[in-house]
XYZ file of C-alpha atoms in Angstrom:
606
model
C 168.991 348.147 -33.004
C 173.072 348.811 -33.229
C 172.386 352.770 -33.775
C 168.729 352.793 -32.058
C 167.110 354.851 -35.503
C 166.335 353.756 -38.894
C 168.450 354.263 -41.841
C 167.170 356.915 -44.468
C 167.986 354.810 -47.577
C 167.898 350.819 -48.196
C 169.535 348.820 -50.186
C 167.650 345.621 -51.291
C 169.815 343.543 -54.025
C 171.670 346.616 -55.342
C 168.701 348.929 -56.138
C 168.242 351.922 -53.148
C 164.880 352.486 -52.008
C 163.324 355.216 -48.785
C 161.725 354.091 -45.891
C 158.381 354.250 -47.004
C 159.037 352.446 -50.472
C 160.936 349.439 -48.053
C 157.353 349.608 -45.652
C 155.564 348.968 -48.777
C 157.802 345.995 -49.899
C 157.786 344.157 -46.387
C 154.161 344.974 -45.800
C 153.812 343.181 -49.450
C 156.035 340.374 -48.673
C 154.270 339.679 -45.405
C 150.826 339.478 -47.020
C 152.459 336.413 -49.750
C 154.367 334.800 -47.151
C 150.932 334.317 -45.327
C 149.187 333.586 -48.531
C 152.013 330.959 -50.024
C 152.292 333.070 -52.919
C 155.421 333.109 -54.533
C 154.859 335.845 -57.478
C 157.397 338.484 -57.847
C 156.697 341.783 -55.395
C 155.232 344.416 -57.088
C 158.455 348.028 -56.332
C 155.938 351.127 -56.322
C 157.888 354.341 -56.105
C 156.252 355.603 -52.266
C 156.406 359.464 -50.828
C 158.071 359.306 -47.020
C 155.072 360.904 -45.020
C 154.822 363.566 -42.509
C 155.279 363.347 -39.036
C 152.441 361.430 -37.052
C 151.479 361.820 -33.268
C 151.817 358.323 -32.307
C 149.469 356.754 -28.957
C 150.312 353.584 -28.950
C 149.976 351.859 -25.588
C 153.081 349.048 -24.764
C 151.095 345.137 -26.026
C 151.585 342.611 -28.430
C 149.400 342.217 -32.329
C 148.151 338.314 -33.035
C 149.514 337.459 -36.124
C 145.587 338.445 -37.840
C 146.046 341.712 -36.279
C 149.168 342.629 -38.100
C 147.996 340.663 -41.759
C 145.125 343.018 -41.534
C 147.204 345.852 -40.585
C 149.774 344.824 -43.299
C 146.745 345.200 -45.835
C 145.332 348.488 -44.485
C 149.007 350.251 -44.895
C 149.154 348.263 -48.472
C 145.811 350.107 -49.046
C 146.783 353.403 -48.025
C 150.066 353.494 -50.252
C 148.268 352.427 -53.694
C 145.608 354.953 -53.133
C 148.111 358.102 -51.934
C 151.057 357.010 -53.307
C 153.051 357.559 -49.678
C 153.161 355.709 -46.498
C 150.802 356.887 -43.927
C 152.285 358.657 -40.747
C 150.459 357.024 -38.559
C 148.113 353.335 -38.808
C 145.358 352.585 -36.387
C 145.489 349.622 -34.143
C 143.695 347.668 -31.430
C 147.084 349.067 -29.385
C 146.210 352.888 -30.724
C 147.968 354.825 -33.296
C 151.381 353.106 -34.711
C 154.254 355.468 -35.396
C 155.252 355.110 -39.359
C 158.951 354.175 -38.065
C 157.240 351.980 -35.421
C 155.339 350.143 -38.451
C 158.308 349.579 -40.152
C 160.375 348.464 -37.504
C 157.959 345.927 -36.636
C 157.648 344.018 -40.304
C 161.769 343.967 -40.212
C 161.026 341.743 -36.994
C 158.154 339.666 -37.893
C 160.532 338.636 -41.441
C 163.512 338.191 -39.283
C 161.224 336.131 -37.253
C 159.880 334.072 -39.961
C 163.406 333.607 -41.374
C 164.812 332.233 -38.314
C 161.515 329.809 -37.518
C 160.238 329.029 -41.396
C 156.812 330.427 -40.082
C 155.152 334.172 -39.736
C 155.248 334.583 -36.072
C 151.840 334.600 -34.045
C 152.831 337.429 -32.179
C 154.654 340.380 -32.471
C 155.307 343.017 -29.850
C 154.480 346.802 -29.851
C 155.547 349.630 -28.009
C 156.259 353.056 -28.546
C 158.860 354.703 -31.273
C 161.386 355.679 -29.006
C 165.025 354.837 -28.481
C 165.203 353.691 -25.144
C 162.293 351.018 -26.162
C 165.254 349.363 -28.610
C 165.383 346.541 -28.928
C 161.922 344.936 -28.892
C 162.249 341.557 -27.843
C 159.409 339.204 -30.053
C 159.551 336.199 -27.460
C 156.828 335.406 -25.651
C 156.684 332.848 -23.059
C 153.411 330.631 -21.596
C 153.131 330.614 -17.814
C 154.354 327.094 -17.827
C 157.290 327.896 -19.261
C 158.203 330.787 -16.880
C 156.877 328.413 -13.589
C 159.264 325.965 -14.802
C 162.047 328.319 -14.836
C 161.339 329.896 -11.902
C 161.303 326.657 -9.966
C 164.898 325.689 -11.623
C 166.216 329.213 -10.216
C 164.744 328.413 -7.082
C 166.478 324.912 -6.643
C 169.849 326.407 -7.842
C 170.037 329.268 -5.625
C 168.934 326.948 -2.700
C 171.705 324.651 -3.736
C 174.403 327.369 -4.721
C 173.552 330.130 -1.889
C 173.404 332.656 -5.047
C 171.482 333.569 -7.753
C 172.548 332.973 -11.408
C 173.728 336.288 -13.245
C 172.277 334.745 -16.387
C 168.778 332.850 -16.716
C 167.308 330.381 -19.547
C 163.397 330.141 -20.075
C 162.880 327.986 -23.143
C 165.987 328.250 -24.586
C 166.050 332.102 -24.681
C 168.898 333.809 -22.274
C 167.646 337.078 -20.379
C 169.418 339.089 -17.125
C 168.001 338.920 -14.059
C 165.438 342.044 -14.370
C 164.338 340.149 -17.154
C 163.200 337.616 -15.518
C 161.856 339.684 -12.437
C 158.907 340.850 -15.342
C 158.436 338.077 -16.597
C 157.969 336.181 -13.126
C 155.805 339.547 -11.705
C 153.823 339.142 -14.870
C 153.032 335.628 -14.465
C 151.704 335.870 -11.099
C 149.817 338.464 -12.203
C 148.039 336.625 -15.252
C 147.260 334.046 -12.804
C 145.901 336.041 -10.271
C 143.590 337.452 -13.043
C 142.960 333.969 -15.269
C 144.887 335.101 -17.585
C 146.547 332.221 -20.069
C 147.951 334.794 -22.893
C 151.634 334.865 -23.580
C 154.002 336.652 -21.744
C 156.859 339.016 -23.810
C 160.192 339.598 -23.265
C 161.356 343.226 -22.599
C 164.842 344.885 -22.130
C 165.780 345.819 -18.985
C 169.000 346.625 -16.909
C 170.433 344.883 -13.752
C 169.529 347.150 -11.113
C 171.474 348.599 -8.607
C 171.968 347.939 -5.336
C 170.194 349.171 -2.088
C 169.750 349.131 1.970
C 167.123 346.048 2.540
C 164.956 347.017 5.734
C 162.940 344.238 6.039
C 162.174 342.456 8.285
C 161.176 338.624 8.125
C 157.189 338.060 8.038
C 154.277 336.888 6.089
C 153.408 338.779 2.960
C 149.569 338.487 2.025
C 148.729 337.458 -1.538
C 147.004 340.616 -1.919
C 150.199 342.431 -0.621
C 152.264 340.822 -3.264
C 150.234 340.919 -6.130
C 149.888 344.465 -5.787
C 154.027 344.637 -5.371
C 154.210 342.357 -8.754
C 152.020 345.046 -10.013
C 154.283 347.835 -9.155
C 157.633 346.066 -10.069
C 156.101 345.711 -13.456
C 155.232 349.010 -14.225
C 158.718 350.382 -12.630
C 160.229 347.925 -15.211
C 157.790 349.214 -18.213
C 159.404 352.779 -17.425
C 162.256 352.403 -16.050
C 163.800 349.850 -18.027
C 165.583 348.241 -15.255
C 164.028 346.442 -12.062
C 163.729 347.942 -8.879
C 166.667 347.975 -6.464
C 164.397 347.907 -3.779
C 160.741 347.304 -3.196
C 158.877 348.726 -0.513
C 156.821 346.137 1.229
C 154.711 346.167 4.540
C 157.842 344.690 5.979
C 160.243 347.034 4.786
C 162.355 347.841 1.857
C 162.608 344.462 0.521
C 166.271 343.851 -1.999
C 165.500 342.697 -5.711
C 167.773 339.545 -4.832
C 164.776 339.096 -2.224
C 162.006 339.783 -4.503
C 163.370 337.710 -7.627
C 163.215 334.193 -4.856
C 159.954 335.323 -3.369
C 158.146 335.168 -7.146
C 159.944 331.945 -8.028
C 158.747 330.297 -4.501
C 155.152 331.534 -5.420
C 155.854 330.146 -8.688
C 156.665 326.777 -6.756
C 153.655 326.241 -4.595
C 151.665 327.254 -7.903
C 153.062 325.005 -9.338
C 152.371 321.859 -6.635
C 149.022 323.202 -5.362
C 147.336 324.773 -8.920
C 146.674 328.000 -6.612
C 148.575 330.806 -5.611
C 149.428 330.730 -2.013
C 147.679 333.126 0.506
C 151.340 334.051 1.875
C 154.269 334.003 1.209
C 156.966 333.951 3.802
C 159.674 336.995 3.648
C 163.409 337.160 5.291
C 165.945 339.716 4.374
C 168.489 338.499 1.683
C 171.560 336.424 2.795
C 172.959 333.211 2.198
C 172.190 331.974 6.427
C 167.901 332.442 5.544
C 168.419 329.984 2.408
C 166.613 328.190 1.856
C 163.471 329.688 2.659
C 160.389 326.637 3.331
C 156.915 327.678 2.634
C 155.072 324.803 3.482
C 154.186 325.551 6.585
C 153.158 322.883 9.109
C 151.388 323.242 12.882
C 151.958 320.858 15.615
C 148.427 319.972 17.288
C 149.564 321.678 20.063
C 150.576 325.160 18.479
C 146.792 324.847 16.565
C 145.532 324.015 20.144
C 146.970 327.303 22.110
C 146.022 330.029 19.336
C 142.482 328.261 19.503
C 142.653 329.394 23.219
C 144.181 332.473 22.350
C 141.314 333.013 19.681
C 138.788 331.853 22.532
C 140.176 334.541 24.866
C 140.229 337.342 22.391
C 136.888 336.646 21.598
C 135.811 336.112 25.185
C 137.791 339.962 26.436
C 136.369 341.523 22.770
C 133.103 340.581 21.557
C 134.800 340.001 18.199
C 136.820 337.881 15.934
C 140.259 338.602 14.655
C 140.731 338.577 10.760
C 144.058 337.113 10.946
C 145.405 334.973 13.974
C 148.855 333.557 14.306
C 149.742 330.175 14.655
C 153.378 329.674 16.238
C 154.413 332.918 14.312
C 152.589 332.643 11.200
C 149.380 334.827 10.586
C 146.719 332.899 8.716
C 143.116 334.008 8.001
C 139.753 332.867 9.596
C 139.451 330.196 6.346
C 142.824 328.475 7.108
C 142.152 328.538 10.615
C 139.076 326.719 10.769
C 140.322 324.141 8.505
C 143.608 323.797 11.003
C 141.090 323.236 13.541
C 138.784 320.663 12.343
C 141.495 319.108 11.004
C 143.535 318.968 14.722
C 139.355 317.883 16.298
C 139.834 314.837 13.564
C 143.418 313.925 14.464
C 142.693 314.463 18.519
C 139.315 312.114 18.130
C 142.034 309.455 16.072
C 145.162 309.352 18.355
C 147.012 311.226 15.754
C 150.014 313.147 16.275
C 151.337 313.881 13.504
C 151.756 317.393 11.845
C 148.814 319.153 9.953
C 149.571 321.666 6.529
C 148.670 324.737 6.267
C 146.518 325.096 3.674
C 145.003 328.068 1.349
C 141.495 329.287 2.464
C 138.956 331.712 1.433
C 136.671 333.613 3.773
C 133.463 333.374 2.975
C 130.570 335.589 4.209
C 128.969 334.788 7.743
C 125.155 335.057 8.003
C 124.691 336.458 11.896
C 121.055 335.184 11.283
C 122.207 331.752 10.628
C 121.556 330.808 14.789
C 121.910 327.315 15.684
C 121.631 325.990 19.835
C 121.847 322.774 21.166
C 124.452 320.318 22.428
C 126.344 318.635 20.006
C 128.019 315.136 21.048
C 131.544 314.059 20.219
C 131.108 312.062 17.424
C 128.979 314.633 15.828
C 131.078 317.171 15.940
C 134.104 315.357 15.073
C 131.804 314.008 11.856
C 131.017 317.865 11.002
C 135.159 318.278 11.825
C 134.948 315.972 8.525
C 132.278 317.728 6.612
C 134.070 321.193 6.609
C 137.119 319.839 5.465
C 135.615 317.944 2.561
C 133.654 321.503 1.287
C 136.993 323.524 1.517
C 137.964 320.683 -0.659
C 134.923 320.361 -3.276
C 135.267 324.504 -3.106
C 138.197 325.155 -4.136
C 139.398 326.013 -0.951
C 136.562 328.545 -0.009
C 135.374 328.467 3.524
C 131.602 327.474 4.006
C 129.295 330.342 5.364
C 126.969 327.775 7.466
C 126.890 324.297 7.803
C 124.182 321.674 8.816
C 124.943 319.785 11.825
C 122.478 318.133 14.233
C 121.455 321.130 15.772
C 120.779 323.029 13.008
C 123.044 325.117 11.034
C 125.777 326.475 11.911
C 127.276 329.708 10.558
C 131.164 330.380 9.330
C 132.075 332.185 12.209
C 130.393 329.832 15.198
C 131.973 327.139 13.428
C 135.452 328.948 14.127
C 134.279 329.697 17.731
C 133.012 325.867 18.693
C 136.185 324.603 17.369
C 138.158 327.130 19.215
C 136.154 326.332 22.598
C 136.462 321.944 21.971
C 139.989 322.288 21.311
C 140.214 324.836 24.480
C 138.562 321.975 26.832
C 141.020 319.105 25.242
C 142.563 317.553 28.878
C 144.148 314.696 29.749
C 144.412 313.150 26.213
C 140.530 313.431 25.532
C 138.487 315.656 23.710
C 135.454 317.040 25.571
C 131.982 314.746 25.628
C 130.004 317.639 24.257
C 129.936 321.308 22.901
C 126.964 323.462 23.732
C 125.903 326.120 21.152
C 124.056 329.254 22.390
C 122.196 331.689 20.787
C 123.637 335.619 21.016
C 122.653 336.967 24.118
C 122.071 340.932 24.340
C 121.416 342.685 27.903
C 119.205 345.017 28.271
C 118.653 346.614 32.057
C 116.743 349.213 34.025
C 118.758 351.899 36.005
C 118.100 349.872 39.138
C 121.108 351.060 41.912
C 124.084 353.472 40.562
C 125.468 353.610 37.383
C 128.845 352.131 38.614
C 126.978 349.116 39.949
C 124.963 348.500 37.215
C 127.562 348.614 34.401
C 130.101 346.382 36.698
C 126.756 343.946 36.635
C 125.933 344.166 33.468
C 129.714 343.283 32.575
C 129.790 340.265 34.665
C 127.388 338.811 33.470
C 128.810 338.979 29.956
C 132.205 337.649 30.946
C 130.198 334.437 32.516
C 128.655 334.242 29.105
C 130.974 334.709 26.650
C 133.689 332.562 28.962
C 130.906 329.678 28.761
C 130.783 330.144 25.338
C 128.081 332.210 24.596
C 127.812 335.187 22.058
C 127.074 337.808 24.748
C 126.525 341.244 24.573
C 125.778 344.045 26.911
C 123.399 346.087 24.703
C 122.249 349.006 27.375
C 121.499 350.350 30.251
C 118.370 352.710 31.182
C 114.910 353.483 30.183
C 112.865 351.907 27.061
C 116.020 349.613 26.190
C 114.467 346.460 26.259
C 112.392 348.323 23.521
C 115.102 349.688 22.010
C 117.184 346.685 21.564
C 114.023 344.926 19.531
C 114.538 348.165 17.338
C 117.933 347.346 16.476
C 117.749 345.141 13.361
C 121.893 343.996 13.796
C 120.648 341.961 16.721
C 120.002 338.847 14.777
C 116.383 337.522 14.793
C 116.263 333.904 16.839
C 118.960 335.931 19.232
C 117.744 336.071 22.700
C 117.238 339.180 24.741
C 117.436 339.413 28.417
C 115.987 342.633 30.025
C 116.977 343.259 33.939
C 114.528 345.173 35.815
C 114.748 346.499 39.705
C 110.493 347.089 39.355
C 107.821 345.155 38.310
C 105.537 347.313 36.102
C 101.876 345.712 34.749
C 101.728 348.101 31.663
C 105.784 347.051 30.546
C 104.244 343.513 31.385
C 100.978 343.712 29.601
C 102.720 345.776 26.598
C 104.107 342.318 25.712
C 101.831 340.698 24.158
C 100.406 344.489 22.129
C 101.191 344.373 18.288
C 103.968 346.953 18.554
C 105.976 344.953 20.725
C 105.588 341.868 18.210
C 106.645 343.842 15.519
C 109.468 344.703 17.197
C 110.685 341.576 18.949
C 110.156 339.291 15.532
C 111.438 335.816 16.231
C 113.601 336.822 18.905
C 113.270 335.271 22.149
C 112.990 337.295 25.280
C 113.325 336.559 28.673
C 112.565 339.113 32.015
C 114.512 338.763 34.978
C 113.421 340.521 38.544
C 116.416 341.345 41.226
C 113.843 341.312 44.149
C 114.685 343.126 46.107
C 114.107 346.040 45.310
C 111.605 344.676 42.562
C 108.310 342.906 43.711
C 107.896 339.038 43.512
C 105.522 339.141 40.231
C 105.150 335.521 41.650
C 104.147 336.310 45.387
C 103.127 340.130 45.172
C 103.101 342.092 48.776
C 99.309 343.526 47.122
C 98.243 339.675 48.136
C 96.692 340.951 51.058
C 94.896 343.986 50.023
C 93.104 341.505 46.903
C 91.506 338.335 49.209
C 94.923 336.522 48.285
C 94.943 337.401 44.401
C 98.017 338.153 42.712
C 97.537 341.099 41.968
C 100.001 343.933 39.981
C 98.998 347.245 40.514
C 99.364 350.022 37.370
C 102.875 351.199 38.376
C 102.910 355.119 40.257
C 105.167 356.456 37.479
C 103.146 354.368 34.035
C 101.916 357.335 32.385
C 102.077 355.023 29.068
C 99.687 352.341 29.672
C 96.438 353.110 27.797
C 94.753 350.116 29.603
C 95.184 347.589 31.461
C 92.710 344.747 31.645
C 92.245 343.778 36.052
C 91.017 345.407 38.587
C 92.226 345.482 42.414
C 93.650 347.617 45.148
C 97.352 348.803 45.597
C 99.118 348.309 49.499
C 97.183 351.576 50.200
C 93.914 349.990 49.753
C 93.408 352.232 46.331
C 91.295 351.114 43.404
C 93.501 351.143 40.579
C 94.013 348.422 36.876
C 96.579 346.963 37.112
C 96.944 342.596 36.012
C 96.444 339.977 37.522
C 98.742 336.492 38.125
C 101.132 338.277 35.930
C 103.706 335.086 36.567
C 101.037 333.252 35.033
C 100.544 335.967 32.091
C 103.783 335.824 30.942
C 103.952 331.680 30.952
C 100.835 331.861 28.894
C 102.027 333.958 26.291
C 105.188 332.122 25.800
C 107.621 334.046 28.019
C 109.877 332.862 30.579
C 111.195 334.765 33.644
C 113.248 334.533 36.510
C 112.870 336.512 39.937
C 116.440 336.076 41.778
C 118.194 338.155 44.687
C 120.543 338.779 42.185
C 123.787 335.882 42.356
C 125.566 336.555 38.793
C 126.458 332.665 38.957
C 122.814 332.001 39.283
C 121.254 334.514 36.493
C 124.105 333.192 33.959
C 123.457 329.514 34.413
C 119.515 330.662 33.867
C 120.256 332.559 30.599
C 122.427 329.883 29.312
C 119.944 327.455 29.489
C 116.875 329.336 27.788
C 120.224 330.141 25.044
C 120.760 326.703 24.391
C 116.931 325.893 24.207
């Protein structure tokens, strides 16, 4: 380790032996330490071999990995009479020099400790590899460490030169793998021991960064890259680059030990981690992070209003400056619905959260009361708790169930209405609502209507869509299978036609509409009153739809009666009363926005 290569000749109790006759004496001596035998050692004069390509990959052998390996070498050099250049293992092939280098440690292990060692570690023959260390550390023992680094540099405003895990004294890169590495086994599950490899102080650097939230996946990925730098570069990083910036090794080394920490208290590793650049006025650094119910209340409007302006949710939303994901976010919610419903004002804790798939089709309507809501409040926060801290994807409530996302979106909208000290009476869920309209003025009027509409929707709280505009698309929109069956469809029309009517109830058009709800709306003018028709008087009073002048796709239609001209033509009859009896409702309006909404909201909630 003093020279960093092996000497040619050894001298074991005056009698000079080569390299490959002192393999075959430790490899022997390993073997009847293991098996308490105590018989002399058997000297066998043993050839030096050739030179061997080695492949072994950096790792540690379990103590039956190297007994058996012990043997196989043992086996090799009584049947050839020289030590092999290379030995297979589970790690690939061992280097002879490698080999022997590695039963000098697991004796001097065995002397120092009275026992073989279960471990040993194994990397490649090469000089810059020397020393190997053979300790190994649990996760426990580096948490605990990491924790006591934590607390000193918090209390000292700098960060020891020197650290101790388990009695064993490393530098600071040291400890920078072995803290990566940790977080990394328990990211993955993995409880197998950690070992200690050289590595330099680093240098210094210019730290960019800028103070934020690193994601969990953000910095597992970085532990994964300072480990590997480390692995080949024998020294840590000087700086890391992050999504923040270039982030100091000073900076990294505290961020691992606070992740460390809240492993440590929660039995998870947290979802973020906050960042600042490195200097004694950001220390320390708090990562439990805790929301007034007012800061919870305005990003639950600001959540409202994105969702309201963009007909989507946001993966991440920020709470007073700190991003957290859909999971956390509902549970800072129903927590803040519990604590509004209680008189409490005290502060809620962030907690971790895992998003969990949203089934659109999940579609629940209905008014939900106070204490029902505040009772389901209650129920989420129990399954983050009895899931380890996944979000649910629906949940049953007294209007049916409810999906992940309208969960998020109701508890936005109650804590949106919370005035004067009270939570609101009720919450009304809505089904999605898609648009569908003929081209019934100009395009520029039509589109400004259409998007009216679904800013009175979505601003009552309703899922709203504006799907189309122009020919077939209240066909088209039944086509689509991404709107959700159970969603309801509203199609405008500026003309009443009997064979778009009469289509309705065909087989095609029940294919296509599933269990989606639809409901027709006439702006009259310029459409006809399908509920007082003008054709009235040319049918003794009947009311009476003539086949439209431009339905060329009508096959049949089953009434007779005259058009205004006075024209025999099919057409259907009572068609206000055709559409009732086949289960769909309509309105015919003038056309007040106001109106049409409060009429779609209420067949959404039905």
């Amino acid at each position: 380790e003093y020279h960093k290569y092996l000497p040619e000749y050894i001298n074991i109790n005056g009698i000079v032996v080569n390299q490959a006759t002192f393999l075959q004496l430790l490899t022997q001596t390993t073997l009847k330490i293991n098996n308490n035998d105590n018989t002399p050692l058997n000297l066998t004069n043993t050839k030096t071999p050739t030179t061997g390509t080695e492949t072994t990959t950096p790792g540690t052998l379990t103590k039956n990995e190297y007994l058996q390996l012990a043997q196989n070498i043992l086996t090799y050099i009584n049947t050839n009479k020289k030590a092999p250049a290379t030995i297979t293992s589970s790690l690939g092939n061992i280097k002879f020099q490698s080999a022997l280098y590695m039963y000098c440690r697991v004796l001097n292990n065995y002397r120092d400790n009275g026992v073989l060692p279960l471990l040993v570690t194994v990397r490649p023959w090469s000089t810059s590899n020397i020393p190997i260390r053979d300790e190994f550390f649990t996760i426990q023992q580096i948490t605990k460490t990491a924790i006591e680094v934590k607390t000193f540099l918090e209390g000292n405003k700098y960060l020891p030169e020197y650290i101790t895990v388990n009695g064993v004294v490393m530098n600071q890169s040291q400890f920078i793998y072995l803290i990566t590495t940790a977080t990394i086994h328990i990211n993955t599950g993995d409880t197998s021991l950690i070992s200690l490899i050289n590595a330099n102080k680093p240098g210094t650097g210019s730290e960019t960064i800028a103070g934020g939230i690193i994601l969990q996946n953000e910095y597992i990925t970085l532990a994964k890259n300072i480990k590997n730098y480390i692995e080949n570069n024998k020294k840590a990083p000087s700086l890391v680059s992050t999504s923040l910036g270039q982030m100091s090794y000073q900076a990294t080394l505290y961020m691992y030990c606070r992740i460390l920490n809240q492993y440590n208290s929660f039995k998870d590793l947290p979802s973020m981690v906050n960042v600042k650049p490195w200097k004694m006025s950001n220390i320390p650094i708090y990562d439990t992070i805790s929301f007034t119910i007012s800061q919870i209340t305005q990003s639950a409007v600001d959540v409202k209003n994105f969702v309201v302006g963009n007909a989507y949710y946001p993966e991440l939303i920020t709470v007073n400056g700190v991003l957290v994901n859909q999971a956390q976010f509902l549970q800072l919610l129903a927590t803040a619905t519990i604590k509004l419903n209680n008189k409490d004002n005290t502060v809620i804790y962030l907690q971790n959260g895992i998003v969990p798939s949203s089934d659109r089709n999940v579609i629940a309507a209905g008014t939900l009361v106070l204490s029902k809501y505040v009772e389901l409040a209650g129920n989420i926060n129990t399954y983050f708790i009895n899931h380890d801290q996944e979000g649910p994807s629906k949940m049953s409530s007294s209007v049916g169930e409810i999906n992940f996302l309208t969960l998020l979106y109701t508890y936005c909208r109650v804590l949106s209405s919370y005035q004067n000290n009270a939570l609101p009476v009720s919450v009304v869920l809505y089904k999605p609502v898609y648009i569908t309209s003929d081209n019934i003025y100009d395009s520029a009027t039509d589109q400004n209507r259409m998007k009216t509409l679904v800013s009175i929707l979505r601003n009552a709280g309703a899922d709203a869509y504006g799907y189309g505009i122009g020919p077939d698309t209240q066909n088209a929109v039944l086509r689509n299978s991404s709107v959700q069956q159970g969603a309801l469809v509203v199609d405008i029309y500026g003309g009443a036609c009997a064979g778009t009517i009469y289509a309705m109830i065909g087989s095609y058009y029940q294919g296509i509409k599933g269990a989606r709800e639809v409901y027709s709306i006439w702006i009259s003018p310029p459409a006809w009153n399908i509920t007082d028709l003008p054709t009235k008087a040319t049918n003794c009073g009947v009311n009476f739809l003539p086949r439209a002048h431009d339905d060329t796709f009508s096959k049949y239609l089953p009434d007779w009666g005259y058009n205004l001209k006075g024209e025999a033509t099919d057409g259907l009859k009572n068609p206000d009363l055709f559409l009732n009896s086949h289960g769909f409702n309509f309105l015919v309006t003038i056309g007040d926005l106001q109106y049409m909404a409060a009429k779609i909201l209420f067949e959404a909630k039905s």
